């Protein structure tokens, strides 16, 4: 069944709120200031419950109400934020996610299995609510005796040095699962209630009374150091079901006037009053709605009539407006766009680039100066459109990294280990397609490091390490690629054991000399494992072949470095985008190849001794490979051969070509399954003349070049230091 647009919006927003709720729950136990985080968690639960009620999603409303009630106890200080409570709330958050996912799948009522899963959580939540944890409900909200000299319901309450709060709850408050006294109790956590009077003007006769309706209101004299917005936020979740007036102490009126006078610009009246703190955004919205009905009435008069602002403050704001020219704020607007539409836009931009290249070639052949100038300008505009379109698909990797906070939290407890996750580079951006496909490989690497990389606390202490382990996730840009590292401070890989296992399986010939990098790369072989026992999480090497295959499919590479007893570092390199790149064209005979421009260090004239596969690059040995020989291309090399110097993962290698054809906006076209086995080719592109050029796989080329050079040096008994 297709969900209507409103319900789809509810599902999307609920998932975002649940993600925020999880992030806050993971840090609230260690946070020094817990109040703001607890409020954020409560706000997420309440919003989901309220929105679910609009769609009559009773299972979500009923379960979330229990979560909200527990959080209300936490907000009021009746329940401490303990590790056990956080675990319960995380499990409850997961069940809320499952209920929302069921709605997304078209099930307004969860199946029996999902309902059964929630019963233990409901019981645990009710157990926390059963003990009062504080004053009995009939006493917790009892009106306090007004302080001597205080008259909270008097019109001149602002003449005192206390805030005056006037609240009238709507009739539907109780039906919505809200307790009016809970808001009064929460006020007491932010300040001191000097006096309170219960207003019963709306109470009907007993025979006309609805037991589920609320008829009460309160007039409160309140002392606090909080500002007006903070006080109003106490009633945030009942704001639409009550009439609220908050008047500041008399001592604050002069302070508001001084703040207005200090404003550098004179914005609209309501914005000035919100900025100085005498008016809240909700009060301004209510006044503006009233003004829409009566346009002739000034906003200042409406604010005074509704009791939101004192006349003295309005006069001060109007005076400031006369002194400074009005300057409206600049709007910051954003639009949510469907991902499929972005993909379609990128495809169209790619076709535009190919068509533009064809026009440029025709203009050069025609040797028409005006046409060449026009096509040059067109190419610049197309390049700007390309950059803007690609930027729309760039997203920060922080959201992906945030998923692993929960993974580390849960898995470390399952393993009985104390592991902390340290994240850096969250603002690093890359293509959303790459983001979507890298999540699973990173998940395996993280779980693998926790299970078999980081040792138990006893073993770490015996080795002189801190009892708690550390797992680090980092992302950064490097030479047109994004580099993601997963590093642990565990026991590291055992080189000799890996090599022995590889020899046993026939992957390596006995007596063959391998570098550390080549030995560690063996763990990516299918089914390779040195784990003594299999766990339900991972095995150092088990499944890593899938990780490498997925990363390679993204035109990326993965490398491992390790030190036994110190830790392991896995480095993943990925292209920033899979759609369009700045390329550089080279020719070998009649064949044309494209190289990612960011991977090219420089181009130099070919110079090497006959029979050598390396050359002298300013005193450094540069291994190279001839494209003509690699792909068995016909024809003899030209006299003016060139070497394109490539760089990848701090290693350099050369590529010998016949000619350099210049820069080219390269639209990446994937190769078909028939050509997936071809090495050193990552894709294809269409040139301006309609011909196809192959895109070279720089990581594979550099790796092949460096490996061949080392093998050749070892064969001749000499040492070659490859430049970085």
XYZ file of C-alpha atoms in Angstrom:
724
model
C 0.000 0.000 0.000
C 1.387 3.440 -0.954
C 1.714 5.779 1.985
C 0.427 9.310 1.543
C 2.875 12.187 1.540
C 2.139 13.255 5.131
C 2.782 9.785 6.500
C 6.021 9.549 4.532
C 7.108 12.824 6.107
C 6.278 11.436 9.566
C 8.405 8.340 8.888
C 11.368 10.382 7.631
C 11.232 12.825 10.546
C 10.774 10.029 13.090
C 13.884 8.278 11.816
C 15.863 11.499 12.088
C 14.590 12.062 15.634
C 15.424 8.487 16.616
C 18.950 8.919 15.250
C 19.353 12.107 17.307
C 17.882 10.322 20.325
C 20.420 7.509 20.012
C 23.332 9.944 19.664
C 22.284 11.773 22.833
C 21.733 8.558 24.803
C 25.234 7.322 23.972
C 26.898 10.361 25.570
C 24.449 11.421 28.285
C 25.895 9.101 30.945
C 29.393 10.611 30.664
C 28.283 14.194 30.011
C 29.024 16.809 32.667
C 25.873 18.784 31.809
C 23.090 16.259 31.374
C 20.036 18.519 31.453
C 20.238 19.681 27.837
C 20.768 16.147 26.544
C 17.900 14.770 28.631
C 15.651 17.525 27.293
C 16.680 16.670 23.726
C 15.887 12.986 24.295
C 12.532 13.840 25.881
C 11.751 16.235 23.026
C 12.407 13.541 20.420
C 10.158 11.002 22.174
C 7.380 13.524 22.717
C 7.448 14.718 19.103
C 7.247 11.176 17.779
C 4.354 10.366 20.109
C 2.448 13.489 19.151
C 2.962 12.979 15.418
C 1.988 9.298 15.670
C -1.219 10.348 17.399
C -2.170 12.457 14.379
C -2.164 9.298 12.257
C -3.866 7.146 14.934
C -0.788 4.941 15.245
C -1.763 3.743 18.698
C 1.029 1.136 19.175
C 3.645 3.867 18.726
C 1.729 6.302 20.925
C 1.242 3.759 23.737
C 4.839 2.548 23.842
C 6.389 5.991 23.461
C 4.189 7.342 26.238
C 5.925 4.984 28.680
C 9.347 6.131 27.448
C 8.259 9.756 27.753
C 7.009 9.233 31.304
C 10.345 7.748 32.378
C 12.193 10.646 30.752
C 9.928 13.079 32.586
C 11.010 11.454 35.866
C 14.626 11.934 34.781
C 14.010 15.594 33.912
C 12.480 16.257 37.310
C 15.435 14.626 39.088
C 13.445 11.648 40.420
C 15.457 9.142 38.358
C 19.266 9.317 38.029
C 20.937 8.864 34.655
C 22.552 5.472 35.226
C 24.150 3.067 32.786
C 21.257 0.647 33.265
C 18.730 3.344 32.450
C 20.628 4.296 29.299
C 20.636 0.644 28.194
C 16.872 0.445 28.723
C 16.241 3.660 26.806
C 18.478 2.509 23.961
C 16.547 -0.756 23.739
C 13.277 1.223 23.839
C 14.581 3.493 21.083
C 15.300 0.394 18.968
C 11.755 -0.854 19.501
C 10.370 2.548 18.504
C 12.492 2.282 15.345
C 11.033 -1.152 14.631
C 7.489 0.200 15.072
C 8.192 3.070 12.662
C 9.749 0.653 10.162
C 6.616 -1.489 10.389
C 4.509 1.544 9.488
C 6.865 2.269 6.575
C 6.254 -1.302 5.390
C 2.500 -0.640 5.380
C 1.682 -2.236 8.757
C -0.276 0.184 10.910
C -0.581 -2.576 13.490
C 2.665 -4.441 14.328
C 2.708 -8.194 13.937
C 2.559 -10.518 16.937
C 6.316 -11.065 17.000
C 7.112 -7.351 17.209
C 4.455 -6.829 19.873
C 5.890 -9.710 21.906
C 9.386 -8.191 21.689
C 8.113 -4.977 23.238
C 6.432 -6.544 26.270
C 9.614 -6.952 28.388
C 10.515 -3.318 27.682
C 7.044 -2.143 28.711
C 7.366 -4.075 31.971
C 10.782 -2.534 32.723
C 9.517 0.965 31.961
C 6.482 0.482 34.208
C 8.728 -0.804 36.988
C 10.580 2.524 36.944
C 7.300 4.413 37.083
C 5.737 2.317 39.855
C 7.699 3.773 42.804
C 6.922 7.415 43.255
C 10.591 8.333 43.568
C 9.499 11.623 45.138
C 6.472 13.175 46.815
C 3.186 11.368 46.240
C 1.301 12.699 43.221
C -1.395 14.230 45.375
C 1.235 16.205 47.295
C 3.815 16.901 44.611
C 1.591 19.386 42.884
C -0.109 20.838 45.934
C -0.244 24.627 45.802
C 2.425 26.231 47.880
C 1.435 28.927 50.277
C 1.990 32.339 48.703
C 5.026 34.083 50.094
C 4.501 36.986 52.420
C 3.802 40.083 50.410
C 3.393 38.209 47.140
C 0.160 38.340 45.220
C 0.674 36.134 42.161
C -2.723 36.891 40.648
C -2.460 40.619 41.048
C -2.239 42.717 37.872
C 0.850 44.528 39.151
C 2.824 41.326 39.761
C 5.703 42.692 37.678
C 6.236 45.347 40.310
C 7.900 42.654 42.418
C 11.262 41.046 41.741
C 9.737 37.709 40.691
C 8.557 36.350 37.388
C 4.798 36.043 36.942
C 3.615 32.925 35.102
C -0.026 32.623 34.135
C -1.028 29.305 32.538
C -4.435 27.898 31.583
C -4.339 24.275 30.415
C -6.634 23.138 27.602
C -9.364 20.572 28.089
C -7.575 17.939 25.969
C -4.299 17.955 27.921
C -5.063 14.827 29.952
C -6.268 12.907 26.898
C -2.952 13.659 25.231
C -1.144 11.899 28.073
C 0.233 15.035 29.737
C 0.210 15.790 33.446
C -0.195 19.541 34.217
C 1.470 19.101 37.604
C 4.573 17.672 35.926
C 5.263 21.074 34.387
C 4.934 22.789 37.742
C 7.286 20.265 39.322
C 9.814 20.808 36.539
C 9.699 24.564 37.149
C 10.954 23.868 40.648
C 14.150 22.356 39.217
C 15.051 25.652 37.483
C 14.228 28.036 40.303
C 11.973 28.597 43.321
C 8.177 28.818 43.269
C 7.495 31.724 45.618
C 3.742 31.440 45.397
C 1.140 29.521 43.442
C -2.636 29.817 43.147
C -4.825 27.256 41.418
C -7.394 28.934 39.166
C -10.729 27.103 38.957
C -12.746 29.615 36.948
C -13.293 27.076 34.159
C -14.495 24.312 36.476
C -18.109 23.311 35.598
C -20.723 21.895 37.910
C -20.075 18.341 39.085
C -22.757 16.756 36.890
C -21.314 18.426 33.765
C -17.717 17.555 34.548
C -15.784 15.275 32.166
C -13.330 13.147 34.197
C -10.889 13.098 31.262
C -10.912 16.871 30.720
C -8.700 19.466 32.377
C -10.260 22.650 33.751
C -7.391 24.043 35.836
C -4.908 26.874 35.524
C -2.192 28.351 37.715
C -0.899 31.782 38.644
C 2.701 31.423 39.781
C 5.213 33.791 41.360
C 8.616 32.465 40.377
C 12.235 33.239 41.230
C 14.924 32.080 38.813
C 18.095 33.176 37.048
C 16.845 31.616 33.794
C 15.706 33.773 30.890
C 12.217 33.984 29.462
C 12.848 31.499 26.644
C 14.061 28.869 29.130
C 10.935 29.289 31.244
C 8.740 29.029 28.169
C 10.542 25.828 27.112
C 9.282 24.157 30.281
C 5.817 24.260 28.693
C 7.065 23.403 25.198
C 5.226 20.106 24.919
C 1.907 21.558 26.020
C 2.297 24.913 24.265
C -0.476 24.214 21.757
C -2.839 23.048 24.525
C -2.552 25.946 26.917
C -2.699 29.732 27.224
C 0.617 30.940 28.633
C 1.692 34.408 29.788
C 5.130 35.111 31.239
C 5.918 38.554 32.637
C 9.448 39.418 33.800
C 10.424 41.026 37.110
C 10.411 44.805 37.259
C 14.205 44.832 37.623
C 14.570 43.310 34.161
C 12.621 45.992 32.307
C 15.503 48.465 32.385
C 17.930 45.728 31.291
C 15.738 44.968 28.270
C 15.691 48.648 27.325
C 19.492 48.797 27.507
C 19.851 45.705 25.317
C 17.563 47.251 22.721
C 19.611 50.423 22.709
C 22.832 48.446 22.146
C 21.582 46.616 19.031
C 23.704 47.564 16.028
C 20.827 47.276 13.564
C 17.146 47.929 13.948
C 15.308 44.892 12.679
C 11.568 44.465 12.703
C 9.936 45.158 16.049
C 9.221 41.525 16.908
C 12.729 40.417 15.974
C 14.277 43.103 18.157
C 12.199 42.024 21.141
C 13.044 38.328 20.595
C 16.732 39.185 20.270
C 16.849 41.040 23.577
C 14.960 38.239 25.370
C 11.758 39.991 26.420
C 9.710 38.135 23.800
C 9.891 34.501 22.704
C 9.463 33.201 19.192
C 6.178 31.486 20.050
C 4.726 34.672 21.523
C 5.763 36.544 18.400
C 4.080 33.957 16.175
C 0.853 34.272 18.153
C 0.938 38.062 17.836
C 1.627 37.915 14.096
C -1.309 35.547 13.624
C -3.508 38.040 15.436
C -2.200 40.864 13.262
C -3.139 38.910 10.129
C -6.761 39.046 11.283
C -6.548 42.759 12.197
C -3.898 44.295 9.872
C -4.644 47.824 10.967
C -3.558 47.210 14.559
C 0.179 47.758 15.251
C 2.193 44.757 16.404
C 3.373 46.568 19.530
C -0.206 47.151 20.687
C -1.063 43.484 20.087
C 1.924 42.345 22.143
C 0.915 44.573 25.048
C -2.709 43.399 24.875
C -1.785 39.721 24.915
C 0.430 40.359 27.957
C 3.699 39.272 26.346
C 5.612 42.561 26.634
C 5.426 45.603 28.861
C 4.646 48.984 27.209
C 8.002 50.408 28.356
C 9.917 47.782 26.428
C 7.861 48.313 23.259
C 8.499 52.077 23.475
C 12.246 51.458 23.787
C 12.228 49.211 20.706
C 10.254 51.741 18.642
C 12.687 54.489 19.625
C 15.623 52.361 18.476
C 13.891 51.710 15.157
C 13.679 55.437 14.538
C 17.399 55.832 15.200
C 18.692 53.127 12.869
C 17.598 52.251 9.346
C 15.669 48.982 9.220
C 17.666 46.082 7.773
C 15.914 42.747 7.430
C 17.830 39.538 8.113
C 19.083 37.432 5.291
C 17.090 34.269 4.862
C 18.757 30.883 4.857
C 16.620 28.521 2.856
C 17.010 24.850 2.111
C 15.014 22.393 0.038
C 14.831 18.625 0.466
C 15.399 16.955 -2.928
C 14.787 13.327 -3.829
C 18.057 11.449 -4.385
C 16.827 9.973 -7.687
C 16.363 13.470 -9.078
C 19.955 14.310 -8.190
C 21.162 11.156 -9.952
C 19.171 12.114 -13.031
C 20.694 15.604 -12.946
C 24.228 14.174 -12.791
C 23.462 11.884 -15.749
C 22.206 14.838 -17.792
C 25.266 16.898 -16.894
C 27.432 14.013 -18.052
C 25.668 13.932 -21.414
C 26.039 17.719 -21.635
C 29.795 17.394 -21.127
C 30.069 14.804 -23.906
C 28.004 16.978 -26.256
C 30.112 20.028 -25.350
C 33.313 18.146 -26.175
C 31.868 17.261 -29.577
C 31.021 20.923 -30.260
C 34.539 21.999 -29.250
C 36.080 19.516 -31.671
C 33.858 20.718 -34.530
C 34.778 24.339 -33.744
C 38.510 23.537 -33.918
C 38.096 21.718 -37.219
C 36.104 24.600 -38.715
C 38.804 27.078 -37.562
C 36.076 29.645 -36.892
C 37.443 32.078 -34.301
C 34.044 33.338 -33.095
C 32.705 29.812 -32.801
C 35.794 28.732 -30.864
C 35.393 31.631 -28.420
C 31.721 30.761 -27.917
C 32.439 27.090 -27.353
C 35.237 28.012 -24.937
C 32.787 30.100 -22.915
C 30.263 27.261 -23.110
C 32.855 24.809 -21.771
C 33.538 27.072 -18.792
C 29.827 27.277 -18.004
C 29.411 23.503 -18.357
C 32.331 23.012 -15.961
C 30.673 25.307 -13.409
C 27.376 23.450 -13.810
C 29.246 20.165 -13.328
C 30.937 21.363 -10.131
C 27.635 22.685 -8.732
C 25.780 19.480 -9.587
C 28.460 17.303 -8.027
C 28.477 19.484 -4.917
C 24.769 18.719 -4.450
C 25.636 15.027 -4.069
C 28.478 15.627 -1.638
C 27.575 14.751 1.948
C 29.579 14.682 5.149
C 30.841 11.330 6.356
C 29.967 12.258 9.944
C 26.533 10.623 9.705
C 28.164 7.326 8.700
C 30.707 7.575 11.503
C 27.924 8.330 14.009
C 26.439 4.864 13.370
C 29.515 3.264 14.869
C 29.057 4.918 18.267
C 26.160 2.547 18.892
C 28.043 -0.397 17.373
C 31.026 0.145 19.669
C 28.707 0.664 22.657
C 26.814 -2.602 22.086
C 29.628 -4.848 20.881
C 32.042 -3.808 23.636
C 29.469 -4.850 26.230
C 28.774 -8.093 24.415
C 32.495 -8.883 24.434
C 33.015 -7.684 28.001
C 35.588 -5.120 26.890
C 35.928 -1.422 27.659
C 36.413 0.217 24.258
C 36.161 3.899 23.412
C 35.562 5.199 19.883
C 37.436 8.345 18.841
C 36.170 9.973 15.649
C 37.823 12.738 13.615
C 37.296 14.216 10.170
C 33.489 14.033 10.397
C 33.151 17.099 8.132
C 34.977 15.410 5.243
C 32.672 15.271 2.219
C 32.315 12.695 -0.540
C 29.719 11.475 -3.001
C 26.535 10.109 -1.448
C 26.811 6.967 -3.574
C 30.214 6.230 -2.083
C 28.832 6.951 1.410
C 26.016 4.443 0.912
C 28.321 1.673 -0.310
C 31.156 2.103 2.202
C 29.006 1.592 5.301
C 29.064 -2.232 5.314
C 32.838 -2.622 4.726
C 33.554 -0.139 7.509
C 31.119 -1.959 9.792
C 33.011 -5.228 9.275
C 36.384 -3.580 9.908
C 35.146 -1.960 13.133
C 33.568 -5.129 14.525
C 36.603 -7.145 13.470
C 38.987 -4.792 15.285
C 36.900 -4.938 18.458
C 36.554 -8.716 18.465
C 40.057 -9.841 17.514
C 42.167 -6.694 17.493
C 41.715 -5.203 20.961
C 42.678 -7.557 23.791
C 40.674 -8.170 27.007
C 41.390 -5.798 29.899
C 43.422 -8.373 31.854
C 45.691 -9.065 28.915
C 46.145 -5.355 28.214
C 47.062 -4.657 31.826
C 49.597 -7.478 31.760
C 51.229 -5.868 28.729
C 51.381 -2.478 30.435
C 48.552 -0.967 28.402
C 45.514 0.943 29.695
C 42.664 -1.407 30.564
C 40.348 0.353 28.119
C 41.008 -0.005 24.407
C 40.738 2.740 21.827
C 39.359 2.487 18.317
C 39.896 5.442 15.986
C 37.965 6.406 12.864
C 39.382 9.184 10.730
C 38.660 10.669 7.300
C 40.555 13.232 5.231
C 41.122 14.322 1.636
C 44.335 13.441 -0.182
C 45.155 13.921 -3.885
C 41.557 13.885 -5.079
C 40.646 10.893 -2.921
C 39.193 10.381 0.523
C 41.288 8.408 2.981
C 39.456 6.574 5.777
C 41.464 4.874 8.508
C 40.300 2.329 11.084
C 42.960 2.030 13.779
C 43.039 0.096 17.031
C 45.586 -0.100 19.856
C 45.249 -3.858 20.206
C 47.647 -6.759 19.825
C 48.391 -6.226 16.135
C 48.780 -8.812 13.393
C 51.241 -11.674 13.879
C 53.344 -11.621 10.727
C 54.940 -15.046 11.061
C 51.652 -16.724 11.840
C 49.991 -15.175 8.770
C 52.892 -16.235 6.564
C 52.850 -19.784 7.943
C 49.105 -20.058 7.330
C 49.552 -18.763 3.777
C 52.276 -21.345 3.074
C 50.078 -24.083 4.560
C 47.226 -23.127 2.212
C 49.535 -22.866 -0.790
C 49.081 -19.123 -1.224
C 52.820 -18.491 -0.869
C 55.724 -20.628 -1.969
C 58.052 -21.715 0.889
C 61.155 -19.569 1.121
C 59.663 -16.660 -0.838
C 60.618 -13.259 0.589
C 57.656 -10.943 1.160
C 57.463 -7.422 2.512
C 55.312 -6.666 5.554
C 52.650 -5.057 3.339
C 52.504 -8.144 1.118
C 52.174 -10.439 4.134
C 49.391 -8.382 5.707
C 47.597 -8.233 2.340
C 47.181 -12.024 2.557
C 44.361 -11.593 5.103
C 42.209 -10.350 2.212
C 42.364 -13.742 0.508
C 38.994 -15.571 0.486
C 38.492 -17.661 3.621
C 41.856 -16.722 5.103
C 41.887 -16.670 8.912
C 44.364 -17.149 11.736
C 41.766 -16.976 14.504
C 41.980 -19.770 17.038
C 38.228 -19.793 17.504
C 35.295 -18.533 15.478
C 33.007 -15.959 17.086
C 29.606 -14.729 16.046
C 31.079 -11.307 15.325
C 34.135 -11.630 13.137
C 37.540 -13.200 12.655
C 40.668 -11.312 11.741
C 40.661 -12.177 8.017
C 37.289 -13.915 7.785
C 35.161 -11.947 5.351
C 37.892 -9.403 4.616
C 37.905 -10.608 1.017
C 34.364 -9.244 0.749
C 35.535 -5.950 2.229
C 38.294 -5.652 -0.357
C 35.994 -6.674 -3.199
C 33.426 -4.015 -2.249
C 36.076 -1.319 -1.931
C 37.683 -2.310 -5.226
C 34.267 -2.089 -6.888
C 34.252 1.580 -5.852
C 37.614 2.079 -7.626
C 39.256 2.217 -4.206
C 42.048 0.396 -2.417
C 42.628 -0.963 1.080
C 45.940 -1.484 2.872
C 46.969 -2.780 6.295
C 49.876 -1.751 8.491
C 50.465 -3.342 11.873
C 52.926 -3.676 14.710
C 52.625 -6.707 16.974
C 51.609 -5.661 20.470
C 50.934 -2.074 19.368
C 47.937 -2.177 17.067
C 46.624 -2.351 13.503
C 45.735 0.365 11.020
C 43.529 -0.251 7.983
C 43.650 2.487 5.338
C 40.862 2.754 2.773
C 41.253 5.080 -0.224
C 38.203 5.984 -2.265
C 37.443 8.398 -5.108
C 35.444 11.463 -4.101
C 32.881 10.792 -6.811
C 31.885 7.961 -9.140
C 30.297 10.154 -11.806
C 32.496 12.879 -13.347
C 36.178 13.669 -12.820
C 38.825 15.987 -14.197
C 40.827 13.744 -16.480
C 44.012 13.882 -18.506
C 44.196 12.158 -21.907
C 47.262 10.281 -23.145
C 47.822 8.473 -26.420
C 49.571 5.235 -27.297
C 49.454 4.704 -31.042
C 45.834 5.188 -32.069
C 44.509 4.330 -28.586
C 43.511 7.017 -26.080
C 43.472 6.570 -22.307
C 42.176 8.833 -19.506
C 43.849 9.343 -16.118
C 42.387 11.104 -13.071
C 44.085 14.498 -13.041
C 44.452 14.513 -9.241
C 46.649 11.399 -9.459
C 49.221 13.008 -11.783
C 52.286 14.619 -10.221
C 53.982 15.784 -13.412
C 54.882 14.824 -16.983
C 58.531 14.480 -18.080
C 60.339 13.464 -21.245
C 61.245 9.787 -21.393
C 64.826 8.955 -20.498
C 65.933 5.517 -19.399
C 68.666 3.054 -20.226
C 67.646 0.269 -22.611
C 66.283 -2.797 -20.845
C 65.549 -0.960 -17.563
C 62.090 -0.531 -16.099
C 63.033 2.471 -13.982
C 64.520 5.909 -14.558
C 66.286 8.666 -12.637
C 63.850 11.332 -11.484
C 65.975 14.110 -9.957
C 68.142 11.662 -8.063
C 65.341 9.235 -7.162
C 64.523 5.891 -8.735
C 61.162 5.996 -10.536
C 59.814 2.603 -11.686
C 57.639 2.783 -14.782
C 55.442 0.619 -16.974
C 54.895 0.882 -20.735
C 51.215 1.009 -21.686
C 52.061 -0.370 -25.131
C 53.533 -3.531 -23.641
C 50.925 -3.872 -20.897
C 47.986 -3.916 -23.312
C 49.892 -5.456 -26.269
C 49.191 -2.501 -28.542
C 50.464 -2.589 -32.103
C 53.034 -0.215 -33.527
C 56.496 0.979 -32.572
C 57.107 3.602 -29.868
C 57.480 7.182 -31.082
C 60.691 9.108 -30.609
C 59.141 11.694 -28.296
C 57.817 9.373 -25.621
C 56.735 10.852 -22.271
C 56.522 9.616 -18.726
C 53.409 10.530 -16.733
C 54.399 10.477 -13.049
C 51.563 9.033 -10.944
C 51.181 9.186 -7.175
C 49.024 7.000 -4.967
C 49.243 6.206 -1.258
C 52.584 8.037 -0.936
C 54.134 5.960 -3.726
C 55.167 7.129 -7.188
C 55.355 5.316 -10.497
C 55.733 6.275 -14.148
C 53.549 5.574 -17.163
C 55.291 5.601 -20.564
C 53.018 6.963 -23.343
C 53.482 8.238 -26.889
C 51.686 11.577 -26.556
C 50.039 13.942 -24.069
C 46.615 15.105 -25.234
C 45.678 17.490 -22.416
C 42.895 17.852 -19.837
C 39.409 16.503 -20.445
C 36.210 16.470 -18.399
C 35.767 12.739 -17.986
C 32.319 11.214 -17.617
C 32.828 7.790 -16.041
C 30.990 4.947 -17.764
C 31.201 1.549 -16.032
C 32.542 -1.440 -17.924
C 30.210 -4.327 -18.626
C 30.481 -7.648 -16.761
C 32.342 -9.128 -19.756
C 35.304 -6.801 -19.088
C 35.270 -6.872 -15.283
C 38.336 -9.157 -15.183
C 40.591 -6.659 -17.008
C 43.284 -5.356 -14.701
C 44.366 -1.707 -14.418
C 41.170 -0.408 -16.104
C 38.477 1.198 -13.933
C 35.974 2.378 -16.533
C 35.510 4.166 -19.837
C 34.508 7.554 -21.197
C 33.233 8.951 -24.497
C 35.395 11.479 -26.344
C 34.161 14.417 -28.390
C 34.486 12.465 -31.629
C 32.319 9.674 -30.242
C 35.170 7.240 -29.682
C 35.642 5.377 -26.403
C 38.669 5.956 -24.186
C 39.537 3.627 -21.308
C 40.061 5.106 -17.811
C 43.210 3.787 -16.158
C 43.095 2.408 -12.610
C 45.871 4.436 -10.962
C 46.081 2.446 -7.670
C 46.435 -0.825 -9.572
C 49.006 0.643 -11.955
C 51.152 2.100 -9.170
C 50.970 -1.130 -7.163
C 51.908 -3.235 -10.177
C 54.756 -0.931 -11.091
C 56.273 -0.828 -7.613
C 55.882 -4.577 -7.122
C 57.554 -5.367 -10.471
C 60.449 -3.038 -9.664
C 61.050 -4.699 -6.286
C 60.888 -8.190 -7.747
C 63.349 -7.214 -10.484
C 65.730 -5.698 -7.952
C 65.552 -8.803 -5.761
C 66.212 -11.033 -8.789
C 69.370 -9.109 -9.667
C 70.495 -8.891 -6.047
C 70.204 -5.130 -5.742
C 68.051 -2.781 -3.676
C 65.723 -0.145 -5.111
C 64.195 2.524 -2.903
C 60.894 3.588 -4.416
C 60.223 7.342 -3.950
C 57.289 8.517 -1.887
